Short mmCIF file of C-alpha atoms and ligand atoms in Angstrom, two decimals:
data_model
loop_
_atom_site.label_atom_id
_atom_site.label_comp_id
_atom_site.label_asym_id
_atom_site.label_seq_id
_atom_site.Cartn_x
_atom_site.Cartn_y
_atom_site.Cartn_z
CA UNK A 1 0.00 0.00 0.00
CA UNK A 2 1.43 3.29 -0.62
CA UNK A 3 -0.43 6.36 1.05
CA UNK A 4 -0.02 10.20 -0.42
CA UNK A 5 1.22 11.13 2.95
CA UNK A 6 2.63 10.09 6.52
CA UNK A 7 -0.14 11.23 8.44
CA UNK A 8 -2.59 8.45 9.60
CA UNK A 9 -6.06 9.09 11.59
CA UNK A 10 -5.64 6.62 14.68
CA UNK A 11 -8.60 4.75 14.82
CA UNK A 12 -11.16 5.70 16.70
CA UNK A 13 -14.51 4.67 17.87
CA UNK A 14 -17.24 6.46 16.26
CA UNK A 15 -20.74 5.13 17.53
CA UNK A 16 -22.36 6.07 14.59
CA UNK A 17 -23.66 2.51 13.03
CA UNK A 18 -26.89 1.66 13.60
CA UNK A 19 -28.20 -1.39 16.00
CA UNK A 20 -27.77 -4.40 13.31
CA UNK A 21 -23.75 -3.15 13.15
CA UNK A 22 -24.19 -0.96 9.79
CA UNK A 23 -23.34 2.18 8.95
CA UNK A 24 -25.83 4.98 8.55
CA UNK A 25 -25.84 8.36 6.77
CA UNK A 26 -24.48 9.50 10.14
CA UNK A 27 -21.23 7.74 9.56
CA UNK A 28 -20.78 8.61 5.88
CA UNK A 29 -20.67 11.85 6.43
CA UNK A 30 -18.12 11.69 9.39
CA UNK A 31 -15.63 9.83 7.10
CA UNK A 32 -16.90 11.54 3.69
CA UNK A 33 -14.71 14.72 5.59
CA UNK A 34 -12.02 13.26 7.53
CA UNK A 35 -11.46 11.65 3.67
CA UNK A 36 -11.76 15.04 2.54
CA UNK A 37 -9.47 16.85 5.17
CA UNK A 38 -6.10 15.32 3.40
CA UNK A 39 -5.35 12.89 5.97
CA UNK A 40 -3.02 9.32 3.60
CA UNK A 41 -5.07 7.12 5.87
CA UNK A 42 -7.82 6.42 7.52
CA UNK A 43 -8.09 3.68 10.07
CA UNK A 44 -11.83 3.06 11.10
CA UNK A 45 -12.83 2.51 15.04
CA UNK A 46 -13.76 -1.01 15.92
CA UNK A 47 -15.61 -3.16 14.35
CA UNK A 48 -16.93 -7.06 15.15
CA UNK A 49 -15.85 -10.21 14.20
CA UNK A 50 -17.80 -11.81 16.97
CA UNK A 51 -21.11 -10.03 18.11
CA UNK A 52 -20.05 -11.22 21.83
CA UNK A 53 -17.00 -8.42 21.38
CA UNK A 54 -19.06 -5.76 20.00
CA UNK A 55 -19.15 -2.45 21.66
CA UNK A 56 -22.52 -0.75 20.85
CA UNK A 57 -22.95 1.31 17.65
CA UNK A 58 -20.26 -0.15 15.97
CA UNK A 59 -20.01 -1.73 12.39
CA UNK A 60 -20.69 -5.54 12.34
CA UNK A 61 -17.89 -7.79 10.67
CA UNK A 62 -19.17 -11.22 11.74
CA UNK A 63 -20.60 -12.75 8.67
CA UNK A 64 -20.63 -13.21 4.95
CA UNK A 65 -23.80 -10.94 4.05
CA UNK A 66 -22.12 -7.46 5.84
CA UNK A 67 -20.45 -7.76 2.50
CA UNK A 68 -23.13 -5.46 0.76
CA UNK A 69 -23.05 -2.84 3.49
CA UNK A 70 -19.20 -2.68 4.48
CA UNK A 71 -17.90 -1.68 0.79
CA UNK A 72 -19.85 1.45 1.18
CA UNK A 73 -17.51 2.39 3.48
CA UNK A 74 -14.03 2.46 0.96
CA UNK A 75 -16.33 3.25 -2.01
CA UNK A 76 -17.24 6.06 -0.02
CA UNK A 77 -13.85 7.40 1.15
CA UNK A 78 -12.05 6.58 -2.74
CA UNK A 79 -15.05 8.14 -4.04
CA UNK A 80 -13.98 11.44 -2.45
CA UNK A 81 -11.48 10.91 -4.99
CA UNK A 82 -8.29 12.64 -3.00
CA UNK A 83 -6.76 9.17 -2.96
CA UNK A 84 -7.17 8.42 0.75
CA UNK A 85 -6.59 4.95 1.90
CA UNK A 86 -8.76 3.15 4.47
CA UNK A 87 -8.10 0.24 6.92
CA UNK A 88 -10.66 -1.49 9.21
CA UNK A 89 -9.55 -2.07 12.35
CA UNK A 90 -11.12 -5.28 13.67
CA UNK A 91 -11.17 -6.64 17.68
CA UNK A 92 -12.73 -7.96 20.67
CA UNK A 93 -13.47 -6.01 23.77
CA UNK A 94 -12.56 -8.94 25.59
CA UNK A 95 -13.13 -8.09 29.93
CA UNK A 96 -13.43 -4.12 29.15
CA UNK A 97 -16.75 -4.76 28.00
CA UNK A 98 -18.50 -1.53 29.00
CA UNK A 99 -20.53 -1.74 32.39
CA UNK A 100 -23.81 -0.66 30.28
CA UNK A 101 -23.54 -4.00 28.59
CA UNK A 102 -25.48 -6.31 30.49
CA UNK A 103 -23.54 -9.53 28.72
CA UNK A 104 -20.53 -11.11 31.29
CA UNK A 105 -17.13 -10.49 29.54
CA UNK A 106 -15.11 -13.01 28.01
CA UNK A 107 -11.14 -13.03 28.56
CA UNK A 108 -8.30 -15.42 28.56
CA UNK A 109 -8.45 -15.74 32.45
CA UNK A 110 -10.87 -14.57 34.98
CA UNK A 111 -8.99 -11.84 36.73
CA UNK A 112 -11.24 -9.26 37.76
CA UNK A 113 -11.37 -5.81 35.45
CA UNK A 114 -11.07 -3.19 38.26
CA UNK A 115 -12.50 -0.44 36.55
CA UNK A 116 -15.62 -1.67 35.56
CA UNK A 117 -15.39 -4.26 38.46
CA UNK A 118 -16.82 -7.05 36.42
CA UNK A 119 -15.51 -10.70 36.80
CA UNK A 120 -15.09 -12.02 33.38
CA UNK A 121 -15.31 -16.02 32.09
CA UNK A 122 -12.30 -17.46 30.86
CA UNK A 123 -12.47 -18.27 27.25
CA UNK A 124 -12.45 -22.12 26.08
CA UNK A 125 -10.31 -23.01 23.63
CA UNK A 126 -12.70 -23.82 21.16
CA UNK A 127 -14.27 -19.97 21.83
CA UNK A 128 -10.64 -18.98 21.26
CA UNK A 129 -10.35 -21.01 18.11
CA UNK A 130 -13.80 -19.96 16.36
CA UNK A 131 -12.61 -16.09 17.73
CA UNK A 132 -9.77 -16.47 15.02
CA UNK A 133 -11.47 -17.87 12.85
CA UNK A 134 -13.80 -14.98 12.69
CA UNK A 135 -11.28 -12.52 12.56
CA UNK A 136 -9.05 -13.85 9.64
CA UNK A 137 -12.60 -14.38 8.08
CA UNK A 138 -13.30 -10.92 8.52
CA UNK A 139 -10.11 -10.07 7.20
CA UNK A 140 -11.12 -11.84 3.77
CA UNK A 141 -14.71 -9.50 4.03
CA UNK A 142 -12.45 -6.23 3.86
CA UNK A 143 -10.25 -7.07 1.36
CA UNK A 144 -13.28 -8.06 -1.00
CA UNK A 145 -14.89 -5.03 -0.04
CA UNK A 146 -12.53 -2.62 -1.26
CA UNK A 147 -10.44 -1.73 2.10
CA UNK A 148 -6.73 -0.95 1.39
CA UNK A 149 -5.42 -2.36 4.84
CA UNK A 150 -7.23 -4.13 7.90
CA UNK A 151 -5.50 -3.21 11.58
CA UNK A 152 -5.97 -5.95 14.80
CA UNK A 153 -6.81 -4.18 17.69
CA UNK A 154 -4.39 -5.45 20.36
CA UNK A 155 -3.46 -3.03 22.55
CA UNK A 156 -5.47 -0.84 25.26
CA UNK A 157 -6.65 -4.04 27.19
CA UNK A 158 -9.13 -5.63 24.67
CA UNK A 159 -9.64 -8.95 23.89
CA UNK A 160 -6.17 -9.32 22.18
CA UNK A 161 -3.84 -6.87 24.24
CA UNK A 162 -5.30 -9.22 27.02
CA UNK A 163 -4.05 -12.24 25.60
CA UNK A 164 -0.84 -10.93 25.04
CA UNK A 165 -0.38 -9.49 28.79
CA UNK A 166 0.65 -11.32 31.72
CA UNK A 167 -1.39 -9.64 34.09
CA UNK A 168 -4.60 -10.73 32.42
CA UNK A 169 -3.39 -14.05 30.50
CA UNK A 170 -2.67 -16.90 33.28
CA UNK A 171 -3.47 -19.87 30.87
CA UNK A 172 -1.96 -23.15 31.01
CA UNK A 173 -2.79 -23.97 27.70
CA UNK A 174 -0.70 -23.40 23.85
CA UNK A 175 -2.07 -19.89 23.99
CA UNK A 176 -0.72 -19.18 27.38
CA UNK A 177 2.50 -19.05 29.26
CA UNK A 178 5.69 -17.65 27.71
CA UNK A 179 5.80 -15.01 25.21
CA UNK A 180 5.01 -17.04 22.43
CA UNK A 181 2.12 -18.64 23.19
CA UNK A 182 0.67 -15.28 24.31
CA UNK A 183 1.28 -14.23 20.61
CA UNK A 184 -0.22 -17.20 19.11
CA UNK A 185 -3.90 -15.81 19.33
CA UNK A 186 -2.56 -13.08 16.79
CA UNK A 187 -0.66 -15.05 15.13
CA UNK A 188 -2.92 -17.53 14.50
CA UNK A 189 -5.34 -15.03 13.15
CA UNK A 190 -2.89 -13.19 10.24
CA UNK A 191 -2.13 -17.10 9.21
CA UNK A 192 -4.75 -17.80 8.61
CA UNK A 193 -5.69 -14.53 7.20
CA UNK A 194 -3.11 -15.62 4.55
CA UNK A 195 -3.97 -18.61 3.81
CA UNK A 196 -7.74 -17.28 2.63
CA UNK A 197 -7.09 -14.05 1.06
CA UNK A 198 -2.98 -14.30 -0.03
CA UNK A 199 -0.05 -12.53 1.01
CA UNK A 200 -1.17 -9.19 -1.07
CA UNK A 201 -2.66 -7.56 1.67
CA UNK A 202 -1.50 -5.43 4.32
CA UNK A 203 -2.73 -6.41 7.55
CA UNK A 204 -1.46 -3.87 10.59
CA UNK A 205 -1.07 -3.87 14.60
CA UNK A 206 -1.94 -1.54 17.35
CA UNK A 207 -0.34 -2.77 19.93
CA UNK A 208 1.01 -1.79 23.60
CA UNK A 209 4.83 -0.86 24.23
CA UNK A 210 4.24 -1.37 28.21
CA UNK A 211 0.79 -1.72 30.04
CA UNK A 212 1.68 0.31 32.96
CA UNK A 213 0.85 -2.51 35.36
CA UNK A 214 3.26 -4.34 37.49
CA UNK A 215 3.16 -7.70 36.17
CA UNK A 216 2.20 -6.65 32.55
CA UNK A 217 4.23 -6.07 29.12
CA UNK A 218 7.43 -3.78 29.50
CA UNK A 219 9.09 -2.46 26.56
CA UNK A 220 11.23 -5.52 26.47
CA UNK A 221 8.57 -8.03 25.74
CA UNK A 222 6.81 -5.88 24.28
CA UNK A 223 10.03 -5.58 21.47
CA UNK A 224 10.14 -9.49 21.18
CA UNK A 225 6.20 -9.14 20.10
CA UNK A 226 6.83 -7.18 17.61
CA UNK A 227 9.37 -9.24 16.38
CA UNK A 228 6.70 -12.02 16.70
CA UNK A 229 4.15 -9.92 14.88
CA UNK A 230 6.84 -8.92 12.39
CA UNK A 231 8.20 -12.03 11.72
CA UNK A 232 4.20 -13.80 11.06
CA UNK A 233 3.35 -11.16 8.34
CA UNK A 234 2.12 -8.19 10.20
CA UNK A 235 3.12 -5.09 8.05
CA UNK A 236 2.81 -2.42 9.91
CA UNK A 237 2.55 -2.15 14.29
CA UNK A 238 0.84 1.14 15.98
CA UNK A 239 2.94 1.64 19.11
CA UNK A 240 0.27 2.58 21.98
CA UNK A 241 0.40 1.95 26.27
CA UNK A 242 -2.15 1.44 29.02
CA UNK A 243 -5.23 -0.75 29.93
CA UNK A 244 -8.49 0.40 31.46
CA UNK A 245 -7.03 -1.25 34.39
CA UNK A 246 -4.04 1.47 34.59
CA UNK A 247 -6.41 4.24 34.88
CA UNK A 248 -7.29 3.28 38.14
CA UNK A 249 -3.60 3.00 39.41
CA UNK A 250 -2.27 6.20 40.48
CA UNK A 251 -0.06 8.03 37.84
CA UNK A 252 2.45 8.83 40.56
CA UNK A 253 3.06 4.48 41.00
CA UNK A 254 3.37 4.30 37.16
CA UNK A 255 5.41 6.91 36.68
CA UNK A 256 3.15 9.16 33.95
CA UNK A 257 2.97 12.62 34.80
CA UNK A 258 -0.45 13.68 33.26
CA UNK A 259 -3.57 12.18 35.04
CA UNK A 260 -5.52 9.20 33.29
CA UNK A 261 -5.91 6.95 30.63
CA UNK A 262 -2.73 6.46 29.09
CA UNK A 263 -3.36 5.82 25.39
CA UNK A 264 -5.29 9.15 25.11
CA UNK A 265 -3.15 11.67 28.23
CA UNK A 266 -4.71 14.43 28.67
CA UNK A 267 -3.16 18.00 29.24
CA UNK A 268 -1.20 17.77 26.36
CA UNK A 269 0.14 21.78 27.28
CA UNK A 270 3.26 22.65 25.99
CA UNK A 271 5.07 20.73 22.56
CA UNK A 272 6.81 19.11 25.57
CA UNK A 273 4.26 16.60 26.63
CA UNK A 274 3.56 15.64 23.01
CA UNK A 275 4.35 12.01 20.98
CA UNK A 276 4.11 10.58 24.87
CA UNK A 277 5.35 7.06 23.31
CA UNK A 278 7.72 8.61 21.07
CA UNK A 279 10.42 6.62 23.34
CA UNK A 280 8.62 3.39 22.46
CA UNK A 281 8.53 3.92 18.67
CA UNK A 282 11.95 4.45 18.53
CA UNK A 283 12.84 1.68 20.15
CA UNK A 284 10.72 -0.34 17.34
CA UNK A 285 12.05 1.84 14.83
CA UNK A 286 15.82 0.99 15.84
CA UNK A 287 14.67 -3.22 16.43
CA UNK A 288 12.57 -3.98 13.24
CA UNK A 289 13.33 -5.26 10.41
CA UNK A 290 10.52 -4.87 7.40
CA UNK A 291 7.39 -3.38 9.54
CA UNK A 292 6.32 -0.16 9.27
CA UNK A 293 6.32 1.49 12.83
CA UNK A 294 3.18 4.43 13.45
CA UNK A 295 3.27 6.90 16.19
CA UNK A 296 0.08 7.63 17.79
CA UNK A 297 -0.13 9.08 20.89
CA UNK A 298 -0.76 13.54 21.92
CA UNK A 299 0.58 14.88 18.51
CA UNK A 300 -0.39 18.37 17.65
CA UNK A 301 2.47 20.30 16.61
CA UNK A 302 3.20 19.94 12.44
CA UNK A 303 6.96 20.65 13.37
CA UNK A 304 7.05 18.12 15.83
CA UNK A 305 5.78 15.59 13.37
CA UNK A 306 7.91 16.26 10.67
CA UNK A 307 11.02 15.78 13.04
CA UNK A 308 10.03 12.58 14.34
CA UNK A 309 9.79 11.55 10.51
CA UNK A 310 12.53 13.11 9.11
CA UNK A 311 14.49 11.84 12.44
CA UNK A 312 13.37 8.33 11.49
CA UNK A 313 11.63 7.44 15.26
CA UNK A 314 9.09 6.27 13.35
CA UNK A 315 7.61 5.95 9.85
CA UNK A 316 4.10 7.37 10.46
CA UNK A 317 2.55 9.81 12.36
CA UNK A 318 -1.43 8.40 13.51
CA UNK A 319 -3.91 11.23 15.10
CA UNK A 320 -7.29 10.64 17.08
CA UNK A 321 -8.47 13.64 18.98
CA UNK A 322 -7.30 16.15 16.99
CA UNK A 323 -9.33 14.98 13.77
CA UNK A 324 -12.68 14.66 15.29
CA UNK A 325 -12.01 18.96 16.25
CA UNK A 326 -10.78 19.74 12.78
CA UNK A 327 -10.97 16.86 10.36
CA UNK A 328 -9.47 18.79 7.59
CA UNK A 329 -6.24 19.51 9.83
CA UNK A 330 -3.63 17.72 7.11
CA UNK A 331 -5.10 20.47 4.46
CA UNK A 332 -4.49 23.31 7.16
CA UNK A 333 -0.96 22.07 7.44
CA UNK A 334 -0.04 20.61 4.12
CA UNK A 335 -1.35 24.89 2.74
CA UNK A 336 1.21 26.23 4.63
CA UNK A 337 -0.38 26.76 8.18
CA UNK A 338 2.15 25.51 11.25
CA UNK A 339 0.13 26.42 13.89
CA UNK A 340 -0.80 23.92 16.30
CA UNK A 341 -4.27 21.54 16.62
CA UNK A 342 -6.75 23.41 18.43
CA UNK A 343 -7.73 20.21 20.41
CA UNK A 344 -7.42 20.38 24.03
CA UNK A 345 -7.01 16.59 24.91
CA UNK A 346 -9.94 17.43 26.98
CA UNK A 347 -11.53 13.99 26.50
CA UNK A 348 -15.00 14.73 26.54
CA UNK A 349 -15.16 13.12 23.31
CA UNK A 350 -15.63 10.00 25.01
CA UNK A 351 -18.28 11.31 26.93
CA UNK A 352 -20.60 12.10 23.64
CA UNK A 353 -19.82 8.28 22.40
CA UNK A 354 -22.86 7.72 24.17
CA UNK A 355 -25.06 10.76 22.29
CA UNK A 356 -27.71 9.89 19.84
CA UNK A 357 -25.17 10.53 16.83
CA UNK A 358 -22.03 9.01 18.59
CA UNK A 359 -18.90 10.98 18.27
CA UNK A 360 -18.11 14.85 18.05
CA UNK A 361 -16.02 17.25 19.47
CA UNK A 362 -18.16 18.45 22.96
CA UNK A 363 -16.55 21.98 23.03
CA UNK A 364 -17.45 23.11 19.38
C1 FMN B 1 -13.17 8.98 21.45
C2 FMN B 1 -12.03 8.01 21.27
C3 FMN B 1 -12.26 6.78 20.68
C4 FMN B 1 -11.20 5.88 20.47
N1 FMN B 1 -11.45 4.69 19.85
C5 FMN B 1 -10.42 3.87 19.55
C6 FMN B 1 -10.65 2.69 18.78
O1 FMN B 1 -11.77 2.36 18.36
N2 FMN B 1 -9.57 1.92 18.50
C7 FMN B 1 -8.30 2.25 18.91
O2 FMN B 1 -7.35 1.54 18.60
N3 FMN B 1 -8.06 3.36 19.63
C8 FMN B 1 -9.08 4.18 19.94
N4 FMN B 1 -8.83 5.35 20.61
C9 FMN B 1 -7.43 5.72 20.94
C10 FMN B 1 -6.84 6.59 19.82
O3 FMN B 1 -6.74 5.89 18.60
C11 FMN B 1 -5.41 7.10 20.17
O4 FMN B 1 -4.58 5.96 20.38
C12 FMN B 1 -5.39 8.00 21.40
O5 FMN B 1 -6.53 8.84 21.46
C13 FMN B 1 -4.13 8.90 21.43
O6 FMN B 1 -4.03 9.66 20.26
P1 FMN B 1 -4.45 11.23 20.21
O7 FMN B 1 -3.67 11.93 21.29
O8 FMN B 1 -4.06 11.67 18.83
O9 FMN B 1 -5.90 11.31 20.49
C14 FMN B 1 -9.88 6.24 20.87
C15 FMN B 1 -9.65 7.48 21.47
C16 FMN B 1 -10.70 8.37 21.67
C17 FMN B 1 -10.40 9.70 22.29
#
């Protein structure tokens, strides 16, 4: 895949499809101008393989016949005809299941999720095998539907990033253990991937560089994953931090300065506390081989981004708040302008997820 530009829209959960997992007029529109702001590409906010992983409003990926609906989506961002590129990103929400769900959460062990304090059931392996089945089978629906890319979802605490940890995997069994059998859930999932739909297509990772948790991924491991991920086909990794779980550890014990949820820090102030896992992407940069490493992660300065490019820290810059304030951004910066986003990392984006018509900006 080659993209017009390095600038990526992280994905980001839109609430916006309608109750049956398709998209409405509501969610055309949203990416009909993100497509038209000049971002290269677009990486959509979750969607299902498995309707037991489904956060609500969300677009459904789980069988043949969403076919029909889901290439609306690509024909709808190429048809803005600026030659922006669109992944799905595909996952499982695993023991974060929100608390207004009244379903119990699935997870790889039953170790309790301490901010929504719900016990979840440990998967069975045969849930665990028909869960990858799913997902390299929803794989083959976005290629034939016209999507340049697909992304797994395995970092923030989901399904996958819980398989991978081992705070929240305790198996005994080939998918838990020692690094590589916590892989093997995402591994098992692009092989297959590859054996349906070929080698052609670029499948991509968002993954965690550390958890923040005592007994979870560090850097390290989180370097021989990649590796892992690298090594099994994955073209391109996202380099992200945190669980739910670390939100309700005080920053002070894991050493984070700004106050909560790690993957989307607010107070982003001063250029200073920008490209917060800069550190991380580097270090992938510097350890892998072939895959294509993306920053995401409190970028808002133009400048800033360029240097981390030109610098080579990383190959891709990926933005989520700042797009849903000012979706046509890229073509304020790529015309000349250098001034900052005008987001404030407030988060009350999240807050309007749960509005009639999902996700917007609360302060405009
Ligand atoms: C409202 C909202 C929804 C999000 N939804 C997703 C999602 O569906 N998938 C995902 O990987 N990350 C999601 N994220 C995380 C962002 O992709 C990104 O990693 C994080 O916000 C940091 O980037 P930023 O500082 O540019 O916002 C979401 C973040 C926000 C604020």
């Amino acid at each position: 895949m080659s993209l017009k530009n390095r600038l990526v829209r992280s994905a980001t959960y839109e609430a916006k499809a309608d109750p049956d997992g398709k998209p409405t007029q509501l969610y055309f529109d949203f990416y009909k101008r993100l497509a038209n702001g000049g971002v290269g590409l677009i990486i959509t906010g979750l969607t299902y393989p498995e309707e037991d992983g489904k956060l609500p409003r969300t677009i459904a990926v789980d069988r043949a016949d969403c076919l029909e609906t889901i290439k609306q989506i690509p024909e709808t961002i190429h048809g803005v005809g600026n030659d922006c590129k669109v992944a799905l990103q595909i996952g499982h929400t695993g023991r974060q299941l929100p608390a207004t769900v009244d379903r119990q959460p699935v997870a790889p062990s039953p170790i309790l999720e301490p901010f929504t304090e719900r016990m979840p059931r440990e998967m069975k392996s045969h849930e665990i095998e028909a869960f990858i089945e799913k997902s390299a089978a929803a794989i083959g629906y976005a290629k034939r539907a016209g999507f340049d890319a697909v992304q797994v979802h395995a970092a923030h605490g989901w399904l996958l990033s819980s398989f991978l940890s081992p705070h929240t995997n305790h198996r005994k069994d080939q998918f838990g253990g020692k690094t590589e059998n916590r892989a093997r859930i995402m591994t098992e999932i692009i092989r297959q991937a590859k054996d349906l739909i070929g080698m052609d297509f670029p499948v991509l990772v968002k993954m965690n560089a550390c958890d923040f948790l005592e007994s979870g991924i560090e850097l390290a491991e989180a370097l021989e994953l990649g590796e892992i991920f690298e090594e099994s086909g994955y073209a391109a990794l996202e380099i992200s931090s945190g669980m739910w779980e670390t939100i309700t550890r005080d920053p002070e014990d894991i050493g984070w300065r700004a106050e909560r949820i790690p993957e989307a820090r607010k107070r982003i102030g001063t250029v200073a506390d920008e490209a917060y896992h800069r550190r991380f992407a580097r270090a992938f940069r510097q350890k892998m081989q072939r895959a294509k490493i993306i920053l995401v992660g409190g970028m808002k300065t133009p400048s800033l981004m360029d240097e981390i490019v030109c610098c080579g820290d990383a190959d891709l810059v990926a933005l989520s708040r700042p797009l849903i304030r000012e979706p046509d951004l890229p073509n304020r910066w790529l015309n000349g302008g250098s001034e900052r986003a005008s987001c404030i990392s407030c988060n009350q984006c999240l807050e309007t997820l749960r509005e009639e018509e999902g996700l917007r900006c609360y302060l405009l």
